[in-house]
Structure formats: C-alpha cells, structure tokens
C-alpha atoms as a PDB file:
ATOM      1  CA  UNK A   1      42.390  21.397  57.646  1.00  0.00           C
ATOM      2  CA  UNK A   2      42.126  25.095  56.492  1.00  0.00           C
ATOM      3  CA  UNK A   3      39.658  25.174  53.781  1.00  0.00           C
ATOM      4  CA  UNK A   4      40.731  28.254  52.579  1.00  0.00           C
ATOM      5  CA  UNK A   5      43.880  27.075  51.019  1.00  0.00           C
ATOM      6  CA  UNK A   6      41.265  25.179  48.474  1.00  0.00           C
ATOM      7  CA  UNK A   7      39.741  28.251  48.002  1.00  0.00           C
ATOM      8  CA  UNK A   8      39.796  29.589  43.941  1.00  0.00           C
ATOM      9  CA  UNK A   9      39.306  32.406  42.320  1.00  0.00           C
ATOM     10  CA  UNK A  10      36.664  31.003  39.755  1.00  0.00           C
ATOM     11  CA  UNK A  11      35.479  33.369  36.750  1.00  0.00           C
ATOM     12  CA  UNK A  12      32.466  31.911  34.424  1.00  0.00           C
ATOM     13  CA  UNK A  13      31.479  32.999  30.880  1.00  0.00           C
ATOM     14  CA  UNK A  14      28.335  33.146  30.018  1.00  0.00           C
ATOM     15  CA  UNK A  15      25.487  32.969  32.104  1.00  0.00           C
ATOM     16  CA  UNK A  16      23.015  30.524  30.065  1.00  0.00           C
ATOM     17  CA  UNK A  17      21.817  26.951  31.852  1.00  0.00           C
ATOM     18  CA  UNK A  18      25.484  25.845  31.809  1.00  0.00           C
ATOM     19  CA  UNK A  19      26.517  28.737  33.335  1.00  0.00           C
ATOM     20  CA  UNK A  20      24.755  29.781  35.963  1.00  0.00           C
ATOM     21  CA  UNK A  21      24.977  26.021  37.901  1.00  0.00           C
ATOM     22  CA  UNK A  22      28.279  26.167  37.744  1.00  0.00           C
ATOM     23  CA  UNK A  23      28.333  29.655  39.537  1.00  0.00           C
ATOM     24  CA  UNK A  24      26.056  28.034  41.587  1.00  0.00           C
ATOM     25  CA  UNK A  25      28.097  25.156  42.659  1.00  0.00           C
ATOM     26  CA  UNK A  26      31.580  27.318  42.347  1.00  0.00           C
ATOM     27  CA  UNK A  27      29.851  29.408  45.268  1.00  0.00           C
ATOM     28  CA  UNK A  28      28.140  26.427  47.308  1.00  0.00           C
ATOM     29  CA  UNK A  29      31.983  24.871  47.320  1.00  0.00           C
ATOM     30  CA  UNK A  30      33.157  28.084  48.819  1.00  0.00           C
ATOM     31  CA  UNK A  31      34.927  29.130  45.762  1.00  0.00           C
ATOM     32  CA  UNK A  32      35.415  33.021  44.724  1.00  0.00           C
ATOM     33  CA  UNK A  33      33.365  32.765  41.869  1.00  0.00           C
ATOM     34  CA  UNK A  34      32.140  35.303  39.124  1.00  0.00           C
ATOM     35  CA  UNK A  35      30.123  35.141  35.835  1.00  0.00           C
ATOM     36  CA  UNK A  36      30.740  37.062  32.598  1.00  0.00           C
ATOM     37  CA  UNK A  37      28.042  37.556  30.378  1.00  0.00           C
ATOM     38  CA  UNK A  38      27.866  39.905  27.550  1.00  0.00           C
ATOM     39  CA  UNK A  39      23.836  40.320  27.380  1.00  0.00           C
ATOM     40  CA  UNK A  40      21.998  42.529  30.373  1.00  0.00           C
ATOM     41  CA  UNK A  41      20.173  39.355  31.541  1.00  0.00           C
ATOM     42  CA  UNK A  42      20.819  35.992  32.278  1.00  0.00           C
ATOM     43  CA  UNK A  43      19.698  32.911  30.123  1.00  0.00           C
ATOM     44  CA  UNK A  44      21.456  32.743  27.096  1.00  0.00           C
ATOM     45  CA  UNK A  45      19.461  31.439  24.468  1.00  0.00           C
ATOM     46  CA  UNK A  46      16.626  31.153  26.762  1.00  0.00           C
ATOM     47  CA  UNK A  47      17.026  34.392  27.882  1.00  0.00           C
ATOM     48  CA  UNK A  48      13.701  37.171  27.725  1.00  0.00           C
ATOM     49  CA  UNK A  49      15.781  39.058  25.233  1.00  0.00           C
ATOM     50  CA  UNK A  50      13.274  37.982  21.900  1.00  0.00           C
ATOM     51  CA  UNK A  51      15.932  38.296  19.612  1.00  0.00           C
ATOM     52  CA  UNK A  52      18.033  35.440  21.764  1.00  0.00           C
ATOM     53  CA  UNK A  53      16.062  32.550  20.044  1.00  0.00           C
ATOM     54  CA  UNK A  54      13.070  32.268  17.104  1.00  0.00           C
ATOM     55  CA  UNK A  55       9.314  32.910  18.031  1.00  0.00           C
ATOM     56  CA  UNK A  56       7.892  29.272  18.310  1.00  0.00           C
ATOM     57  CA  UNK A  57      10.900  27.772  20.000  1.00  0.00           C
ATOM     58  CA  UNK A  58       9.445  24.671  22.350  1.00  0.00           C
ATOM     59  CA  UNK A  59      12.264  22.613  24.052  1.00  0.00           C
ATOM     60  CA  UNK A  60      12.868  19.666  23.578  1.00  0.00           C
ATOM     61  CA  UNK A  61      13.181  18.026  26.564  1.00  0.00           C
ATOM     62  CA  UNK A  62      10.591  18.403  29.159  1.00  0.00           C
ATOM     63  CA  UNK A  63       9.935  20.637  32.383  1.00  0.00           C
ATOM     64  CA  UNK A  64      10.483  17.759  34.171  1.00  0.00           C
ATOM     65  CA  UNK A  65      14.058  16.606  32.893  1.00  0.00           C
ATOM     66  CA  UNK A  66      15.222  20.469  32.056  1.00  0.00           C
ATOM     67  CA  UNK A  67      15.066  21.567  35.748  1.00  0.00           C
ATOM     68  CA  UNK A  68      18.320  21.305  38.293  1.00  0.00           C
ATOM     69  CA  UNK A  69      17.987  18.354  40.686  1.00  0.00           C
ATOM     70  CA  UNK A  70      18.227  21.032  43.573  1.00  0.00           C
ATOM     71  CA  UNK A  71      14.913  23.137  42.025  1.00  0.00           C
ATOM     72  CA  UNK A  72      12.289  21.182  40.805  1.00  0.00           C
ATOM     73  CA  UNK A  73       9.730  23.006  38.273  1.00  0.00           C
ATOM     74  CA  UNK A  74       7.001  24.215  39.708  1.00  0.00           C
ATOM     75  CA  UNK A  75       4.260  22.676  37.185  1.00  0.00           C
ATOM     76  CA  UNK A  76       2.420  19.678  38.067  1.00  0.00           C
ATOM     77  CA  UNK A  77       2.330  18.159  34.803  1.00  0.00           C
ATOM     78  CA  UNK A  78       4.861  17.089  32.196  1.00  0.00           C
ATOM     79  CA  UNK A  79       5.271  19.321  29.318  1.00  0.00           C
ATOM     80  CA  UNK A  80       7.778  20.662  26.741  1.00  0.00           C
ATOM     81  CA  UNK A  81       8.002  24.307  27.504  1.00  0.00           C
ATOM     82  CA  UNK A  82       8.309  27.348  25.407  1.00  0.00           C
ATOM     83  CA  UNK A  83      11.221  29.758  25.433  1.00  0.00           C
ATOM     84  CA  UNK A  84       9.903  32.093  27.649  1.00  0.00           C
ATOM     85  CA  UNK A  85       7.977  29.733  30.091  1.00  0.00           C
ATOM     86  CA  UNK A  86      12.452  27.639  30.858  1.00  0.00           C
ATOM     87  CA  UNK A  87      13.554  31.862  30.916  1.00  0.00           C
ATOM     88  CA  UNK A  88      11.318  32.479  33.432  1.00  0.00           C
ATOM     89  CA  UNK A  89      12.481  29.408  35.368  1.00  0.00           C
ATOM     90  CA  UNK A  90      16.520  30.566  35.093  1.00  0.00           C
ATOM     91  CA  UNK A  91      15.381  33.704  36.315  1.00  0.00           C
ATOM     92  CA  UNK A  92      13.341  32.144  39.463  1.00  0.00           C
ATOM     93  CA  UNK A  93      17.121  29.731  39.899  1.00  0.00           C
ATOM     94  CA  UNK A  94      18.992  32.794  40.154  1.00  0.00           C
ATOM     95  CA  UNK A  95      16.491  34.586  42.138  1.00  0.00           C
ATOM     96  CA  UNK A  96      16.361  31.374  44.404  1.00  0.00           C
ATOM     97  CA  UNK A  97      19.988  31.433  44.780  1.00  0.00           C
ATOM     98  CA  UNK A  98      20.622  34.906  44.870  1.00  0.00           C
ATOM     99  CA  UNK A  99      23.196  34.228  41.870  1.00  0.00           C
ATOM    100  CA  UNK A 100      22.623  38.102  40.265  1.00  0.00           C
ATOM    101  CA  UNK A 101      24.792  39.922  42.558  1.00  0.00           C
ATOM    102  CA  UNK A 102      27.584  37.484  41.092  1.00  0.00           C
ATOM    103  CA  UNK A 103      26.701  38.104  37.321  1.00  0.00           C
ATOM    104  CA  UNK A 104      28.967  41.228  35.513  1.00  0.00           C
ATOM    105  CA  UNK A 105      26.520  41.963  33.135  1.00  0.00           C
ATOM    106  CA  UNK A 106      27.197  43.713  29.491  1.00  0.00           C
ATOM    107  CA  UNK A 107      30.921  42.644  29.788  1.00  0.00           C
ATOM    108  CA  UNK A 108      32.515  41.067  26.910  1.00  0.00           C
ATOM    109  CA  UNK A 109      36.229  38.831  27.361  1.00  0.00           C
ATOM    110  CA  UNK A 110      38.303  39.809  25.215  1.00  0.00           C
ATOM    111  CA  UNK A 111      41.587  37.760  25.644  1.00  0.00           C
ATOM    112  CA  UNK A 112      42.491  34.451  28.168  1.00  0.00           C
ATOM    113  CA  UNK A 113      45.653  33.498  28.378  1.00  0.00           C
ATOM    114  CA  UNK A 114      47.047  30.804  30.510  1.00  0.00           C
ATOM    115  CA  UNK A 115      50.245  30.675  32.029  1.00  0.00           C
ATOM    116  CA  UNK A 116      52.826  28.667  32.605  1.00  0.00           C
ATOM    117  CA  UNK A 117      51.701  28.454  36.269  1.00  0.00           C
ATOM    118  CA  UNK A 118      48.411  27.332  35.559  1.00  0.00           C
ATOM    119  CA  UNK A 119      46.641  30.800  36.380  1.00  0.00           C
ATOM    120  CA  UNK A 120      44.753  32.451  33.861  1.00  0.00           C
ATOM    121  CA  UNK A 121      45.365  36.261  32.951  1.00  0.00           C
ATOM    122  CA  UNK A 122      41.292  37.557  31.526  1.00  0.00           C
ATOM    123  CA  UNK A 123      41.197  40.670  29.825  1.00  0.00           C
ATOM    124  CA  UNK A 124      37.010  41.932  29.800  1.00  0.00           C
ATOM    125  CA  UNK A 125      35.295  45.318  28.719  1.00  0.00           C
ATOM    126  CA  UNK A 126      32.221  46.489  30.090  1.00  0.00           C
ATOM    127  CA  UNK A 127      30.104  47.089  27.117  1.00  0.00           C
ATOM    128  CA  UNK A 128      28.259  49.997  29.579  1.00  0.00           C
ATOM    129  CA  UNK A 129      30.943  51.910  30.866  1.00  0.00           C
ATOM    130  CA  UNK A 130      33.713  51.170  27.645  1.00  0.00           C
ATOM    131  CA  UNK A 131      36.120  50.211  30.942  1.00  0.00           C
ATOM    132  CA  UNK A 132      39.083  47.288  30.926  1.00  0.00           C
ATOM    133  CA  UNK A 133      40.011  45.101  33.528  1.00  0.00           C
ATOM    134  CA  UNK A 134      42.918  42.453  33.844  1.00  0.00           C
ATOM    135  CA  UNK A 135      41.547  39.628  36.198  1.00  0.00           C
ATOM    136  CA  UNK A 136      44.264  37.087  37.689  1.00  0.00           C
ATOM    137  CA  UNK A 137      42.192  33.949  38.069  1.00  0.00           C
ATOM    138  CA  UNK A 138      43.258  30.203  39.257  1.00  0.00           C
ATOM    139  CA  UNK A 139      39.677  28.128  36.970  1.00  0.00           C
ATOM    140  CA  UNK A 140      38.023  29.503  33.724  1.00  0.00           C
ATOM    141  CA  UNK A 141      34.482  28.388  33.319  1.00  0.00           C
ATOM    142  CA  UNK A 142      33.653  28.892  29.726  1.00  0.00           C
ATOM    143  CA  UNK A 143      29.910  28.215  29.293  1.00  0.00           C
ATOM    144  CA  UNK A 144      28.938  29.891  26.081  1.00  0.00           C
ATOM    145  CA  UNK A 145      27.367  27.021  24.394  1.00  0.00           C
ATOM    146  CA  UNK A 146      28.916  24.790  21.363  1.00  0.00           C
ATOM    147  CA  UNK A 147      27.179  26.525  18.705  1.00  0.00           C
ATOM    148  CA  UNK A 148      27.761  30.262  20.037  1.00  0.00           C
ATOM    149  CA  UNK A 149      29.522  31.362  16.748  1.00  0.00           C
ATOM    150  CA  UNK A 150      27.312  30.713  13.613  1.00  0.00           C
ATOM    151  CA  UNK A 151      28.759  28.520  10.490  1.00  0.00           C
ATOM    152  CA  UNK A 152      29.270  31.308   7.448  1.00  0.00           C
ATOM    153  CA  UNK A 153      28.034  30.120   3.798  1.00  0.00           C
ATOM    154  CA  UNK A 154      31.162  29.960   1.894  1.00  0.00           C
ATOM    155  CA  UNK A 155      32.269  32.885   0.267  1.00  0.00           C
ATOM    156  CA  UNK A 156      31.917  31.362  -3.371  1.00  0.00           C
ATOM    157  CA  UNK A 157      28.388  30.321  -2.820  1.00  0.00           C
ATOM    158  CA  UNK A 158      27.179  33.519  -0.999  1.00  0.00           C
ATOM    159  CA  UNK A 159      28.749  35.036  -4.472  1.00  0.00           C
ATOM    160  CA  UNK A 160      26.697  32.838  -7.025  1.00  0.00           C
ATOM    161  CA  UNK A 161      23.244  32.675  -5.395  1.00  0.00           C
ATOM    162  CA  UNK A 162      20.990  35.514  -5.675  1.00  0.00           C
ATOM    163  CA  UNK A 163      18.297  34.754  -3.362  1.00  0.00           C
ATOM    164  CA  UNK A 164      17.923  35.572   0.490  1.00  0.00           C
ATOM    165  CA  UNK A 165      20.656  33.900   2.623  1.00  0.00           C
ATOM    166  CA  UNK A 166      20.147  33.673   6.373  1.00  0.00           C
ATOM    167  CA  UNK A 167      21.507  31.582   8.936  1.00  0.00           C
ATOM    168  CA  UNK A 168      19.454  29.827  11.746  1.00  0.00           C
ATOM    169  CA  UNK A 169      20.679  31.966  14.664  1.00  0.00           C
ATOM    170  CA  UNK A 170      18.842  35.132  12.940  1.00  0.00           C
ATOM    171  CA  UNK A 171      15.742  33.369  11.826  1.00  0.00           C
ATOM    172  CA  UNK A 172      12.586  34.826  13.768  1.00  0.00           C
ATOM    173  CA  UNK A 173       9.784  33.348  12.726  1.00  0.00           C
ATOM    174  CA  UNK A 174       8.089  32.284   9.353  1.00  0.00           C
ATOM    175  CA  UNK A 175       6.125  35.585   8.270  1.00  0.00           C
ATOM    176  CA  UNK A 176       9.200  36.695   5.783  1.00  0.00           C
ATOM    177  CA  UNK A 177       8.917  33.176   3.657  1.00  0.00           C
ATOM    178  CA  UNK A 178       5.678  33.116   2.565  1.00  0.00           C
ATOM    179  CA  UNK A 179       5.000  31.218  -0.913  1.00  0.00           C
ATOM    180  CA  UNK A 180       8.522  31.703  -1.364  1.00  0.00           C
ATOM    181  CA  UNK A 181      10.871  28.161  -2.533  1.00  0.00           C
ATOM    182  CA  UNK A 182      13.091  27.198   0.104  1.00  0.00           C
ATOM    183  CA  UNK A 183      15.614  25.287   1.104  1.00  0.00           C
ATOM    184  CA  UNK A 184      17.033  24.187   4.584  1.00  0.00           C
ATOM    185  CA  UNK A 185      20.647  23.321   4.651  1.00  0.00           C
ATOM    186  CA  UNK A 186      20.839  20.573   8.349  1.00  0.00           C
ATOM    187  CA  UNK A 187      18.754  18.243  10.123  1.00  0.00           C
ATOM    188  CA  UNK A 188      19.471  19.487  13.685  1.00  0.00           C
ATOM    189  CA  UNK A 189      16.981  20.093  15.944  1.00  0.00           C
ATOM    190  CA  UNK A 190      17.009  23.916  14.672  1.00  0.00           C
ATOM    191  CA  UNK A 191      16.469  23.073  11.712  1.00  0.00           C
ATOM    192  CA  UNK A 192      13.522  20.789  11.847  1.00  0.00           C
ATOM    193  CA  UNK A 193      11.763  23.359  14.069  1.00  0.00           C
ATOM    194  CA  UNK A 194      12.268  25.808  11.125  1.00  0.00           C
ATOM    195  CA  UNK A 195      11.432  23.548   8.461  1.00  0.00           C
ATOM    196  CA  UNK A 196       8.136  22.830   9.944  1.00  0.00           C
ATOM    197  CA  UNK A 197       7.628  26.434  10.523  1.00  0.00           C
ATOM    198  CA  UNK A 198       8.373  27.676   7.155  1.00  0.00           C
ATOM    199  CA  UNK A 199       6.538  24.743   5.414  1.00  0.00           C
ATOM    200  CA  UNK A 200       3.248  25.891   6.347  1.00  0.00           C
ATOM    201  CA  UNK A 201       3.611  29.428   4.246  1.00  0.00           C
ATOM    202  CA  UNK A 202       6.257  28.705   1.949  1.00  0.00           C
ATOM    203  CA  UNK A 203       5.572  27.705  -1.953  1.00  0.00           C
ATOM    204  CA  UNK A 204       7.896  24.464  -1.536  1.00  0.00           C
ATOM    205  CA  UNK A 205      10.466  23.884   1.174  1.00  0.00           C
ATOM    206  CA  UNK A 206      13.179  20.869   0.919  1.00  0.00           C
ATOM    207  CA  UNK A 207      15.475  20.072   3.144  1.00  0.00           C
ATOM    208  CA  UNK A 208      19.210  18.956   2.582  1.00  0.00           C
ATOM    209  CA  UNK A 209      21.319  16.780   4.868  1.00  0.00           C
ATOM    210  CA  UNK A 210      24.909  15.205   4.411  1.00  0.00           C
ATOM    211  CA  UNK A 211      24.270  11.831   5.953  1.00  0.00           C
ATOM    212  CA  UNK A 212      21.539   9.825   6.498  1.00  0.00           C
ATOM    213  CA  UNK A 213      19.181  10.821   9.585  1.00  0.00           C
ATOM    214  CA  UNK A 214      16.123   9.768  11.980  1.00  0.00           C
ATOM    215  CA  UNK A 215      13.975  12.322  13.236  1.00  0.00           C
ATOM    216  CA  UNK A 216      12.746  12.025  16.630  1.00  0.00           C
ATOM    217  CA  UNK A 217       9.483  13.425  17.353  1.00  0.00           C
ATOM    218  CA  UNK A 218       8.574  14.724  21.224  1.00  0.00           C
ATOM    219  CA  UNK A 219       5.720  12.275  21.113  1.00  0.00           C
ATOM    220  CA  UNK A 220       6.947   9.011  19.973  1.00  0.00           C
ATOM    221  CA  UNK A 221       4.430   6.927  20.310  1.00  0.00           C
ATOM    222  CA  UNK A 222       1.663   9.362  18.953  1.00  0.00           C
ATOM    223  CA  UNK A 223       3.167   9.162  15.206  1.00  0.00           C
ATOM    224  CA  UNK A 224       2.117   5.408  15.160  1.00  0.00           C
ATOM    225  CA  UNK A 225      -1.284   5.303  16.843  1.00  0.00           C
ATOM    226  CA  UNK A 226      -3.149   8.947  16.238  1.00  0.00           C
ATOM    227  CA  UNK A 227      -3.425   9.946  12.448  1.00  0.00           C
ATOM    228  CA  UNK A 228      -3.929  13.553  13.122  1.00  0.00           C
ATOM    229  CA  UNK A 229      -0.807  13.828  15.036  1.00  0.00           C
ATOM    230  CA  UNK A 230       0.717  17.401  14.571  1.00  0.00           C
ATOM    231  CA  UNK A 231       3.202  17.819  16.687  1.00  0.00           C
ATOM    232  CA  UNK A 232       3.192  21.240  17.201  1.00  0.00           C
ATOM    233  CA  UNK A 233      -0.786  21.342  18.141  1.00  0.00           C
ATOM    234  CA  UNK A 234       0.205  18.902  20.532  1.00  0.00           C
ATOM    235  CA  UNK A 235       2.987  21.702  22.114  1.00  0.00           C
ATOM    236  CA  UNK A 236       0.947  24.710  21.802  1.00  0.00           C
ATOM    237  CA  UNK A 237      -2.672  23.116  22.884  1.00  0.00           C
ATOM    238  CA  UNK A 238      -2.662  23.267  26.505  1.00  0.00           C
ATOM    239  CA  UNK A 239      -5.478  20.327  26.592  1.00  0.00           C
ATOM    240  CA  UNK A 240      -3.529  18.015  24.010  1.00  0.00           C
ATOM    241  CA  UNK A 241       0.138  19.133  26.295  1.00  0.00           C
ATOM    242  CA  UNK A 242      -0.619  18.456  29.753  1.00  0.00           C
ATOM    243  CA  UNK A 243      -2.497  15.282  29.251  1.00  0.00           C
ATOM    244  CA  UNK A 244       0.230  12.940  27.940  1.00  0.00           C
ATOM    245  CA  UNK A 245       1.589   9.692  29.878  1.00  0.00           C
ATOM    246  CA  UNK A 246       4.988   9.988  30.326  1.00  0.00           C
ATOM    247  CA  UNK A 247       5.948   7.078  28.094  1.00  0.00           C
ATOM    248  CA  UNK A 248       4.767   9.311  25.368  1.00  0.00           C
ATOM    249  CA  UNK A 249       7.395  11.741  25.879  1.00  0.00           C
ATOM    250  CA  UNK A 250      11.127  11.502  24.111  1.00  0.00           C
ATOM    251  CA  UNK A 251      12.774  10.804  27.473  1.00  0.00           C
ATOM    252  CA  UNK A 252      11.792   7.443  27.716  1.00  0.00           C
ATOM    253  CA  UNK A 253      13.733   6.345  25.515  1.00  0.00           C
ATOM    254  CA  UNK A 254      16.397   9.224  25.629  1.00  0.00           C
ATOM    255  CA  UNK A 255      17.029   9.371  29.379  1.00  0.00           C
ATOM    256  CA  UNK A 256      16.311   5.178  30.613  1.00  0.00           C
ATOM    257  CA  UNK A 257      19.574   3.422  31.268  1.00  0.00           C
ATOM    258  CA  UNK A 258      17.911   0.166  29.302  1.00  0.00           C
ATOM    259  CA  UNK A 259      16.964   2.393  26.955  1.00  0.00           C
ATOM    260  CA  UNK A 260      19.930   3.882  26.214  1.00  0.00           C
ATOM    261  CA  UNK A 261      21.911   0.459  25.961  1.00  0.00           C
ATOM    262  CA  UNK A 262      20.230   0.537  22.640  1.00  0.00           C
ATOM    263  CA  UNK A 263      20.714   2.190  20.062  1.00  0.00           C
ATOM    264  CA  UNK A 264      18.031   4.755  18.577  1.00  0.00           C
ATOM    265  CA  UNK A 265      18.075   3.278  14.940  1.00  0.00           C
ATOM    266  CA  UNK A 266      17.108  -0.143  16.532  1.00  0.00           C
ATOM    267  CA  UNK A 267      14.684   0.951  18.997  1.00  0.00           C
ATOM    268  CA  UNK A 268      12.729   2.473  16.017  1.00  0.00           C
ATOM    269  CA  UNK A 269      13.431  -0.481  13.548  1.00  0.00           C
ATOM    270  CA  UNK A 270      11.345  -2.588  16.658  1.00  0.00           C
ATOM    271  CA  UNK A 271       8.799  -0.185  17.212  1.00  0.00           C
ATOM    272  CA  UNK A 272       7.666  -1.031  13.604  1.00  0.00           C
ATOM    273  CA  UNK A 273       7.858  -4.764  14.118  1.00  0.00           C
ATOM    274  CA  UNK A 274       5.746  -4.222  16.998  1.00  0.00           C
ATOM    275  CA  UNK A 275       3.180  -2.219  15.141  1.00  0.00           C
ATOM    276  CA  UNK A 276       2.979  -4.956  12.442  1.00  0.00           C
ATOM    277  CA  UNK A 277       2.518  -7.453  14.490  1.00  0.00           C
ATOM    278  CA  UNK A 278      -0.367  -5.860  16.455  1.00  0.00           C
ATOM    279  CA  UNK A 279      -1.506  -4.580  13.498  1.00  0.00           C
ATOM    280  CA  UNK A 280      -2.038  -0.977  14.665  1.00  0.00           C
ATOM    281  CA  UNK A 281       0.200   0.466  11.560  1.00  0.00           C
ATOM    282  CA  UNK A 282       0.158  -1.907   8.508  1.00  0.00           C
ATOM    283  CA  UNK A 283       3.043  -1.483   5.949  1.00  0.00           C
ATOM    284  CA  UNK A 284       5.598   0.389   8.926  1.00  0.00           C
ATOM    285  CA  UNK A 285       7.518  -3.291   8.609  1.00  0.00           C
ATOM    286  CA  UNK A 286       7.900  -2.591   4.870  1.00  0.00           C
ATOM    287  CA  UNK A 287       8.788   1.178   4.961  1.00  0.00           C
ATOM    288  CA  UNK A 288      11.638   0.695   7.489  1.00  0.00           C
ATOM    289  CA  UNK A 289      12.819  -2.591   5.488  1.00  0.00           C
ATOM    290  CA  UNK A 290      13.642  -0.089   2.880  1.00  0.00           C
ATOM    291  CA  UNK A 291      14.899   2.202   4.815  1.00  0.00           C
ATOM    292  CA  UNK A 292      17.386  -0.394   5.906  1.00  0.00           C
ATOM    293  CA  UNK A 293      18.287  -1.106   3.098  1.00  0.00           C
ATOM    294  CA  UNK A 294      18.907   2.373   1.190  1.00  0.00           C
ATOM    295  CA  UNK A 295      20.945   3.517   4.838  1.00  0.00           C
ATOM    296  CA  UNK A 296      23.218   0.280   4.511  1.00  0.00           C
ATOM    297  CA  UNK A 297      23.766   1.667   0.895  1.00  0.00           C
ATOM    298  CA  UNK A 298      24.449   5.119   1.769  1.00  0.00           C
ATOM    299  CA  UNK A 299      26.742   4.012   4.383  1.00  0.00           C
ATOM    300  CA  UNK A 300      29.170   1.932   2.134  1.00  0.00           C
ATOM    301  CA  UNK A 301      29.406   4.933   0.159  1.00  0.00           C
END
C-alpha cells in the first residue's frame, strides 16, 4: 500500500502542551504537519514569557504525571513544579524532537473556514513581517487551551463598582493588594492559587462561588495528620518537596482506576471516618456531617 495517499496536510494552533504532541505525533505518522503560534516561543501558558502566567504558579499535577510517556522528566523525585522549571521541560521536548523548525512563530489565524469538501481554507498574518497567507489544509489542530479568551465583568457591574477590577489572566503576583479588601469571584484552581496569594497581604479577602465546592489540596493526606501544613511551604521548600511518599500526592486518588470509580466527595467523606476512628483528627466526622447536610440543602435549591 502507498502510504502517501494517507498522507495530510496537518496545520496546529498553538504550540502549548497540547500542541506541540500533536505536532509531534502529526510528524511521527508521516503527516505534513505545521504549528501556529502567535507568541515567539513555545509553551503557552508555561511558556518563559513572565507575563504568560502569575509569579508563584506551581502545577498541579506532578513532574512525574505532567511529562509525555515518550520523555520522562529528568528529576529523580516527585514534585509539583513551578512554571518555569514544566517551560524548561517543553523546551527540552521540542529540542528532543527537533519540533522548532515546524513552529511559525509570531503568526496569528485570522479566519478557518471549512468547506464543503472537508478541506479547510486558513487565513494567518505574521505578526513580524505584517504578511498574509491562504493555507489549503486537509486536519485543523486547534490547541489553544479552553480558557484562552478571558470571561469580561458585565458591562453594568464594571459601571457601578469603583474599585480595581482585574481578571485572573492579568494577575501577577500579590504586591499590588496589600491591606486592601478583596474579593475573588471562582473556585478554580486559579483562583485558589490567588486567593492564597493575596490573603497573606490583603486587609480581608473572601471568596465567592456559585455552587457548592471541595478543595483539593496537592498533599492530601498532610491536611489531616501535620498541623503546620502550609501548602505552599511544602511547594517552595525543596527539603519539605522532594521528600513526600507518593500516596501523599493528589494523583493517587486523581489518576488510580479504583480511585477514580469513586467519586471525590465520597473519598473525602471516608477519609474523615477513617480519621475518627483512629482518632488522629477528632471532630472531622462532625464537620463533614454538616457539610453533608448544608450541600444536600444547597443542592435541592
């Protein structure tokens, strides 16, 4: 069989995690491949551009379970790595791989139209240069995250509120809120990241969330059984970091097959029994019994 009658014309936007495996794999199937990405280097939000991401961004999901089955980190010990630390790992992938020579940096799509054929008709602009091109294409590829374009605060609000308004994907670090009142609209994983941050400078900080949540902290297990847990001295101390069992870290619960035959809600609702019982956190049993009951409540709401 002639392979080359399989053979596409493959063009990829955005070259963040997503992105560059699937130019990766487009290539390694003997596809024509391409990527698009609008930035000068590859990454994405974990890219070495410091505006790409805030200051004390830690992943959440470690080395170990971040890295591409087909380049395992280099590290020797599970940890949750910083921003720069998973950049510097894309940029060893593409070195690896030599994926650069594929990447059309500081070009922007502008239009994608499919037709009735199947084939897609791109329309980009090198940012650089201020050139066009028209790119006749048989598989788009777009890899440019879920939350690329930022949620605006309704015009009506923005109006009415007088005080400093700034959304998550332009937050830096804390420095700007200090003894300041604020508020933090979500309970994603941005958001608790920045409502940790900004708590320890700001007068008062509350947080507001639309339905009732669980917060999930890197370190299970550590919440129940060390008092002075502080999760992010445990991320930035290198001592406290590298020295942690694996069953202390989120995947075991978030990546086992048993696990995940579970639900999360339960698995925590146990965990207290468990601590009762052994007597390791007295009163847990009570707290989630009423946390039961007050997210049955909300929930037939």
């Amino acid at each position: 069989m002639d392979s080359s009658k399989n053979k596409k014309k493959v063009l990829i936007v955005g070259s963040g995690p997503s992105g560059l495996v699937s130019l990766k794999e487009m290539l390694e199937a003997g596809h024509e491949a391409i990527c698009i990405e609008k930035t000068g280097v590859i990454g994405g939000v974990f890219s070495t551009i410091a505006e790409s991401a805030y200051d004390g961004l830690y992943l959440t999901i470690s080395n170990v379970f971040m890295a591409y089955s087909d380049f395992p980190c280099e590290e020797s010990n599970i940890r949750y790595s910083k921003k720069e630390e998973y950049a510097q790992y894309l940029l060893n992938y593409a070195k690896h791989f030599d994926l650069n020579k594929k990447v059309q940096f500081e070009t922007m799509v502008e239009s994608a139209e499919q037709g009735a054929d199947g084939k897609w008709t791109i329309k980009t602009c090198s940012q650089k240069e201020g050139s066009r091109t028209i790119e006749k294409i048989d598989s788009l590829i777009v890899a440019t995250g879920s939350n690329q374009t930022p949620k605006k605060t309704p015009e009506e609000i923005a109006q009415k509120f007088k005080g400093k308004l700034l959304h998550s994907s332009l937050y830096q670090n804390a420095e700007s809120f200090k003894d300041e009142r604020v508020l933090i609209i979500g309970t994603g994983e941005s958001a608790s990241d920045i409502a940790c941050e900004i708590a320890s400078v700001a007068k008062e900080v509350a947080v507001w969330a639309r339905r009732p949540f669980i917060v999930a902290p890197r370190f299970g297990p550590l919440v129940h059984t060390r008092p002075d847990y502080d999760e992010f001295r445990w991320l930035t101390d290198k001592n406290l970091s590298e020295n942690n069992p694996v069953a202390h870290f989120l995947e075991t619960i978030t990546t086992s097959r048993s696990m995940n035959a579970l639900s999360a809600f339960f698995l925590w609702y146990g965990s207290a029994i468990w601590l009762e019982i052994f007597g390791k956190c007295k009163g847990c049993f009570t707290w989630y019994k009423v946390y039961c009951s007050l997210f049955t409540c909300l929930y037939k709401l």
